[in-house]
Coordinates of C-alpha atoms and ligand atoms in Angstrom, one line a residue:
X1 CA 5.2 4.6 52.0
X2 CA 6.4 5.8 48.7
X3 CA 4.5 8.1 46.7
X4 CA 5.3 6.5 43.4
X5 CA 7.4 3.6 42.1
X6 CA 8.6 4.0 38.8
X7 CA 9.5 0.8 36.9
X8 CA 12.1 1.6 34.3
X9 CA 14.6 4.0 34.0
X10 CA 14.6 4.7 30.2
X11 CA 13.6 8.1 28.8
X12 CA 10.0 7.9 30.2
X13 CA 10.9 6.5 33.6
X14 CA 13.7 9.2 33.9
X15 CA 11.5 12.0 32.8
X16 CA 9.0 11.1 35.3
X17 CA 11.6 10.8 38.2
X18 CA 12.7 14.4 37.3
X19 CA 9.2 15.7 37.4
X20 CA 8.0 13.7 40.5
X21 CA 11.2 14.6 42.4
X22 CA 10.9 18.2 41.7
X23 CA 7.3 18.0 43.0
X24 CA 8.8 17.1 46.4
X25 CA 7.4 13.7 46.2
X26 CA 9.0 10.4 47.4
X27 CA 9.8 8.1 44.7
X28 CA 11.6 4.9 44.1
X29 CA 13.2 4.3 40.5
X30 CA 13.9 0.7 39.4
X31 CA 15.7 -0.6 36.6
X32 CA 17.1 -3.8 35.3
X33 CA 19.7 -2.3 32.8
X34 CA 17.9 -2.9 29.5
X35 CA 16.8 0.4 28.0
X36 CA 16.3 0.3 24.3
X37 CA 17.5 4.0 24.3
X38 CA 20.9 2.6 25.5
X39 CA 21.3 0.6 22.1
X40 CA 21.0 3.8 19.9
X41 CA 24.7 4.7 18.5
X42 CA 23.6 8.3 18.0
X43 CA 20.2 9.6 17.8
X44 CA 19.8 12.6 15.4
X45 CA 16.3 13.1 15.4
X46 CA 15.8 14.0 19.1
X47 CA 15.6 17.8 19.3
X48 CA 18.2 19.9 21.1
X49 CA 21.2 18.1 19.8
X50 CA 22.3 19.4 16.4
X51 CA 25.1 16.9 15.9
X52 CA 23.1 13.7 17.5
X53 CA 23.9 12.2 20.8
X54 CA 24.6 8.5 21.7
X55 CA 21.6 7.0 23.6
X56 CA 23.7 6.1 26.6
X57 CA 24.9 9.6 26.8
X58 CA 21.3 10.9 26.7
X59 CA 20.2 8.5 29.4
X60 CA 23.5 9.5 31.6
X61 CA 22.4 13.2 31.4
X62 CA 18.9 12.5 32.1
X63 CA 19.9 10.4 35.1
X64 CA 22.5 13.2 36.4
X65 CA 19.5 15.6 36.2
X66 CA 17.3 13.4 38.2
X67 CA 19.9 12.8 40.7
X68 CA 20.3 16.6 41.3
X69 CA 16.7 16.4 42.7
X70 CA 17.4 13.2 44.9
X71 CA 16.4 10.3 42.6
X72 CA 18.4 7.3 42.6
X73 CA 18.2 4.6 40.0
X74 CA 18.1 1.3 41.9
X75 CA 19.4 -1.7 39.7
X76 CA 16.8 -4.1 40.7
X77 CA 14.0 -6.3 38.9
X78 CA 10.5 -5.7 39.6
X79 CA 8.8 -8.9 39.4
X80 CA 5.1 -8.1 40.5
X81 CA 2.8 -5.6 41.1
X82 CA 0.0 -6.3 43.6
X83 CA -3.0 -3.9 44.6
X84 CA -3.1 -3.3 48.3
X85 CA -6.4 -1.3 48.8
X86 CA -5.8 2.2 47.0
X87 CA -2.2 1.3 47.2
X88 CA 0.4 -1.0 45.8
X89 CA 2.9 -3.5 46.6
X90 CA 5.8 -3.9 44.1
X91 CA 7.8 -7.1 44.4
X92 CA 11.4 -6.9 43.4
X93 CA 14.4 -9.2 43.4
X94 CA 15.6 -7.5 46.5
X95 CA 12.1 -7.4 48.4
X96 CA 8.8 -5.7 48.4
X97 CA 8.1 -1.9 48.4
X98 CA 4.9 -0.4 49.2
X99 CA 3.5 2.8 47.1
X100 CA 0.6 5.0 46.8
X101 CA 0.9 5.0 43.1
X102 CA 3.2 3.0 40.4
X103 CA 4.4 4.1 36.9
X104 CA 5.2 1.4 34.6
X105 CA 8.0 2.6 31.9
X106 CA 9.3 -0.6 31.2
X107 CA 9.4 -0.2 27.1
X108 CA 9.6 -3.0 24.6
X109 CA 12.2 -5.5 23.2
X110 CA 12.8 -5.7 19.4
X111 CA 12.6 -9.3 17.8
X112 CA 15.9 -9.6 16.1
X113 CA 17.0 -11.9 13.3
X114 CA 18.8 -14.9 14.3
X115 CA 22.7 -14.0 14.4
X116 CA 25.2 -14.1 17.1
X117 CA 25.1 -11.4 19.6
X118 CA 28.6 -10.0 18.7
X119 CA 27.8 -9.7 15.0
X120 CA 24.5 -8.1 15.7
X121 CA 25.9 -5.6 18.2
X122 CA 28.8 -4.8 15.6
X123 CA 26.2 -4.0 12.9
X124 CA 24.0 -2.1 15.1
X125 CA 26.8 0.2 16.2
X126 CA 28.0 0.7 12.7
X127 CA 24.3 1.5 11.2
X128 CA 24.4 -1.9 9.2
X129 CA 21.3 -3.0 11.2
X130 CA 18.7 -0.4 12.0
X131 CA 15.5 -0.8 14.0
X132 CA 13.5 2.4 13.8
X133 CA 12.8 4.1 10.3
X134 CA 11.2 7.0 11.8
X135 CA 14.4 7.6 13.9
X136 CA 17.1 7.2 11.2
X137 CA 15.5 6.5 7.8
X138 CA 17.1 9.8 6.9
X139 CA 20.4 8.0 7.3
X140 CA 19.7 5.6 4.5
X141 CA 18.6 8.1 1.8
X142 CA 19.5 6.7 -1.5
X143 CA 21.3 3.6 -0.1
X144 CA 20.7 0.0 -0.6
X145 CA 18.3 -1.0 2.2
X146 CA 17.1 -4.6 2.9
X147 CA 13.8 -5.1 5.2
X148 CA 13.8 -8.5 7.1
X149 CA 10.1 -9.0 7.5
X150 CA 6.9 -10.4 6.0
X151 CA 3.2 -9.9 5.8
X152 CA 1.4 -6.5 6.1
X153 CA 4.1 -5.4 8.8
X154 CA 7.0 -6.1 6.5
X155 CA 5.3 -4.3 3.6
X156 CA 4.4 -1.2 5.6
X157 CA 8.0 -0.9 6.9
X158 CA 9.3 -1.3 3.2
X159 CA 6.6 1.3 2.1
X160 CA 7.8 3.8 4.7
X161 CA 11.5 3.3 3.8
X162 CA 10.5 4.0 0.2
X163 CA 10.3 7.7 1.3
X164 CA 14.1 7.6 1.6
X165 CA 15.3 5.1 -1.0
X166 CA 14.3 3.4 -4.2
X167 CA 16.6 0.7 -3.7
X168 CA 14.6 -1.8 -1.4
X169 CA 14.3 -5.6 -1.0
X170 CA 11.7 -7.2 1.4
X171 CA 13.0 -10.4 2.6
X172 CA 11.2 -13.1 4.7
X173 CA 13.1 -14.1 7.8
X174 CA 12.5 -17.7 8.2
X175 CA 10.5 -19.1 5.3
X176 CA 8.7 -17.9 1.8
X177 CA 7.1 -14.7 1.9
X178 CA 3.4 -14.8 2.9
X179 CA 2.0 -11.7 1.3
X180 CA -1.5 -11.1 0.1
X181 CA -2.5 -9.9 -3.4
X182 CA -3.0 -6.3 -2.0
X183 CA 0.5 -6.2 -0.1
X184 CA 2.2 -7.6 -3.4
X185 CA 0.6 -5.1 -5.6
X186 CA 1.7 -2.3 -3.1
X187 CA 5.2 -3.5 -3.3
X188 CA 5.2 -3.7 -7.0
X189 CA 4.0 -0.4 -7.2
X190 CA 6.8 1.0 -5.0
X191 CA 9.4 -1.3 -7.1
X192 CA 10.4 -2.9 -4.0
X193 CA 11.9 -6.4 -4.5
X194 CA 10.6 -9.3 -2.8
X195 CA 13.0 -12.5 -1.8
X196 CA 11.8 -15.5 -0.2
X197 CA 13.5 -16.6 3.2
X198 CA 14.8 -18.3 5.1
X199 CA 17.7 -15.8 5.9
X200 CA 20.3 -18.5 6.5
X201 CA 23.1 -16.1 7.7
X202 CA 24.4 -12.7 8.0
X203 CA 27.9 -11.3 7.8
X204 CA 29.7 -8.0 7.4
X205 CA 31.8 -7.5 4.4
X206 CA 33.7 -4.1 4.2
X207 CA 31.0 -1.5 4.7
X208 CA 28.1 -3.8 3.9
X209 CA 25.9 -6.3 5.5
X210 CA 25.2 -9.3 3.6
X211 CA 22.3 -11.7 4.0
X212 CA 22.4 -15.4 2.7
X213 CA 19.0 -16.3 1.0
X214 CA 17.8 -19.0 -1.1
X215 CA 18.2 -16.3 -4.0
X216 CA 22.0 -16.1 -3.1
X217 CA 23.9 -13.6 -1.1
X218 CA 22.5 -10.0 -1.2
X219 CA 24.6 -7.1 -0.1
X220 CA 22.9 -4.0 1.9
X221 CA 24.2 -0.6 3.2
X222 CA 21.6 -1.3 6.0
X223 CA 18.9 -3.9 6.8
X224 CA 15.7 -3.0 9.1
X225 CA 14.4 -6.1 10.8
X226 CA 10.7 -5.6 10.9
X227 CA 9.7 -8.6 13.1
X228 CA 7.7 -7.0 15.8
X229 CA 8.5 -6.7 19.5
X230 CA 7.7 -8.1 22.8
X231 CA 6.0 -5.4 24.8
X232 CA 6.9 -5.5 28.5
X233 CA 3.7 -4.8 30.1
X234 CA 3.2 -8.3 31.6
X235 CA 3.5 -6.8 35.3
X236 CA 0.6 -4.6 34.8
X237 CA -1.4 -7.1 32.8
X238 CA -0.9 -9.7 35.4
X239 CA -2.4 -7.0 37.9
X240 CA -5.3 -6.5 35.7
X241 CA -4.5 -3.7 33.5
X242 CA -6.1 -3.6 30.1
X243 CA -3.9 -4.0 27.1
X244 CA -4.2 -4.6 23.3
X245 CA -3.9 -7.9 21.6
X246 CA 0.0 -7.1 21.1
X247 CA 0.4 -6.2 24.7
X248 CA 0.5 -2.4 24.7
X249 CA -1.1 -0.8 27.8
X250 CA -4.2 1.0 27.1
X251 CA -4.2 4.3 28.9
X252 CA -6.2 7.6 29.1
X253 CA -5.2 11.2 28.2
X254 CA -3.5 11.4 31.7
X255 CA -1.5 8.0 31.0
X256 CA -3.9 6.3 33.5
X257 CA -4.3 2.5 33.0
X258 CA -7.6 0.7 33.7
X259 CA -6.3 0.3 37.3
X260 CA -6.5 3.3 39.6
X261 CA -3.2 4.6 40.7
X262 CA -1.4 2.5 38.2
X263 CA 0.1 4.6 35.2
X264 CA 2.2 4.0 32.1
X265 CA 4.4 5.7 29.8
X266 CA 6.6 5.4 26.7
X267 CA 7.1 2.3 24.4
X268 CA 5.1 0.0 26.6
X269 CA 2.1 2.2 25.8
X270 CA 0.2 1.9 22.5
X271 CA 1.7 5.1 20.5
X272 CA 4.6 6.3 18.7
X273 CA 7.8 4.5 19.8
X274 CA 10.1 7.7 20.2
X275 CA 12.1 9.3 22.9
X276 CA 10.2 12.6 22.6
X277 CA 6.9 10.7 22.8
X278 CA 8.1 8.8 26.0
X279 CA 9.2 11.8 27.7
X280 CA 6.2 13.8 26.8
X281 CA 3.9 10.9 28.1
X282 CA 6.1 10.6 31.2
X283 CA 5.5 14.3 32.0
X284 CA 1.8 14.0 31.6
X285 CA 1.9 10.9 33.9
X286 CA 3.9 12.4 36.7
X287 CA 1.5 15.6 36.8
X288 CA -1.4 13.2 37.0
X289 CA 0.1 11.1 39.5
X290 CA 1.1 14.3 41.7
X291 CA -2.6 15.6 41.3
X292 CA -4.1 12.3 42.3
X293 CA -2.0 12.3 45.6
X294 CA -2.9 15.9 46.1
X295 CA -6.7 14.8 45.9
X296 CA -6.0 12.2 48.5
X297 CA -3.8 14.3 50.8
X298 CA -3.1 18.0 50.2
X299 CA 0.6 18.5 49.2
X300 CA 2.1 21.4 51.3
X301 CA 5.5 22.5 52.4
Ligands
LIG401 C1 18.3 0.9 17.4 C2 17.4 1.8 17.9 C3 17.6 3.4 17.7 C4 16.6 4.1 18.0 N1 17.0 5.4 17.6 C5 15.8 6.2 18.1 C6 16.1 7.8 17.7 O1 17.0 8.1 17.1 N2 15.3 8.5 18.0 C7 14.1 8.2 18.9 O2 13.4 9.1 19.5 N3 14.0 6.9 19.1 C8 14.8 6.0 19.0 N4 14.6 4.5 19.2 C9 13.3 4.2 20.1 C10 13.9 4.7 21.7 O3 14.9 4.0 22.2 C11 12.4 4.3 22.5 O4 11.3 5.0 21.9 C12 12.8 4.8 23.9 O5 13.9 4.1 24.4 C13 11.7 4.4 24.8 O6 11.9 4.8 26.0 P1 11.2 4.0 27.3 O7 11.6 4.7 28.5 O8 9.7 3.9 26.9 O9 11.7 2.5 27.2 P2 13.3 2.0 27.3 O10 14.1 3.0 26.8 O11 13.4 0.6 26.9 O12 13.4 1.9 28.8 C14 12.7 1.0 29.5 C15 13.5 0.5 30.8 O13 12.6 -0.1 31.7 C16 13.5 -0.9 32.5 N5 12.8 -2.3 32.7 C17 11.9 -3.1 32.1 N6 11.5 -4.0 32.7 C18 11.7 -4.1 34.1 C19 11.7 -4.6 35.3 N7 10.7 -5.9 35.2 N8 12.2 -4.2 36.3 C20 13.1 -3.0 36.3 N9 13.4 -2.5 35.2 C21 12.7 -2.8 34.1 C22 14.7 -1.4 31.3 O14 16.0 -1.7 32.1 C23 14.9 -0.1 30.8 O15 16.0 0.8 31.2 C24 15.4 3.7 18.9 C25 15.3 2.2 19.3 C26 16.4 1.3 18.8 C27 16.0 -0.1 19.2

């Protein structure tokens, strides 16, 4: 019986693995190779790296640290979590694994504008597409920026970015903008331009990204899609865990979901979608897991 199965080896899952392995607990760490952190060209707001660090390198360092204490990342997809008394059985594409506790650290997937993958990936690598103003808004200070979004969500993203640049345009992704009068007033107050969609195409021209709209081709230093994301909480929700309407798992101050023994950390939980936050939540979850197990059976050398 495994003390804990961690599903997801992003910043949250790897942090939990380091903690739990160092608590001398038996863990399995499952991953299907799709961490959001792996797509970060270079994070510059993560403390401890004055020159920034590519997301993949950060994950590599964390994995190496976890491996020092015996944790192994198993490349396998978790497909279901079932309760078995006070324990769990996690189904995977490789078979079923029993565990006393489960930590879900499966993150989220950003919804992307419609464009070919290779164009998207090049634009992302070059900072022409960005997904996280909290992370990298600083890098677009005084630049020309487009926000691909609509409604209150698009408005909030544009207003947040107004803290970095005055040259902002909100463009609806697939149709005319649908903004209520208060959104229009807030955008007007911030001097943010509004352009109806659909975005008919994207291209890279020199150092700029070009968005083809009904109003013509618009050139930007960066665009930020603000099109929401898919929360990868379905394994926990299917097992009965409570989630918000958007699918973010609800947890208490110890990262406990509504199912005893099932914990969650990182982007899959409602909160700030940031590496530091994912790591902090994972440290809390791992310690709570250790203490839950110790309540069931003393943990002694
Ligand atoms: C372009 C971009 C730039 C960003 N820049 C920054 C930045 O500069 N600073 C910052 O703090 N944050 C940044 N972020 C946000 C940051 O990437 C996330 O907050 C962070 O990765 C969350 O960590 P996580 O472990 O919760 O999720 P993830 O990193 O997404 O990891 C989740 C893991 O779960 C695994 N998984 C999912 N489902 C399954 C399954 N069924 N079975 C097995 N494995 C599964 C995936 O393979 C993945 O490895 C950025 C995000 C993007 C997209």
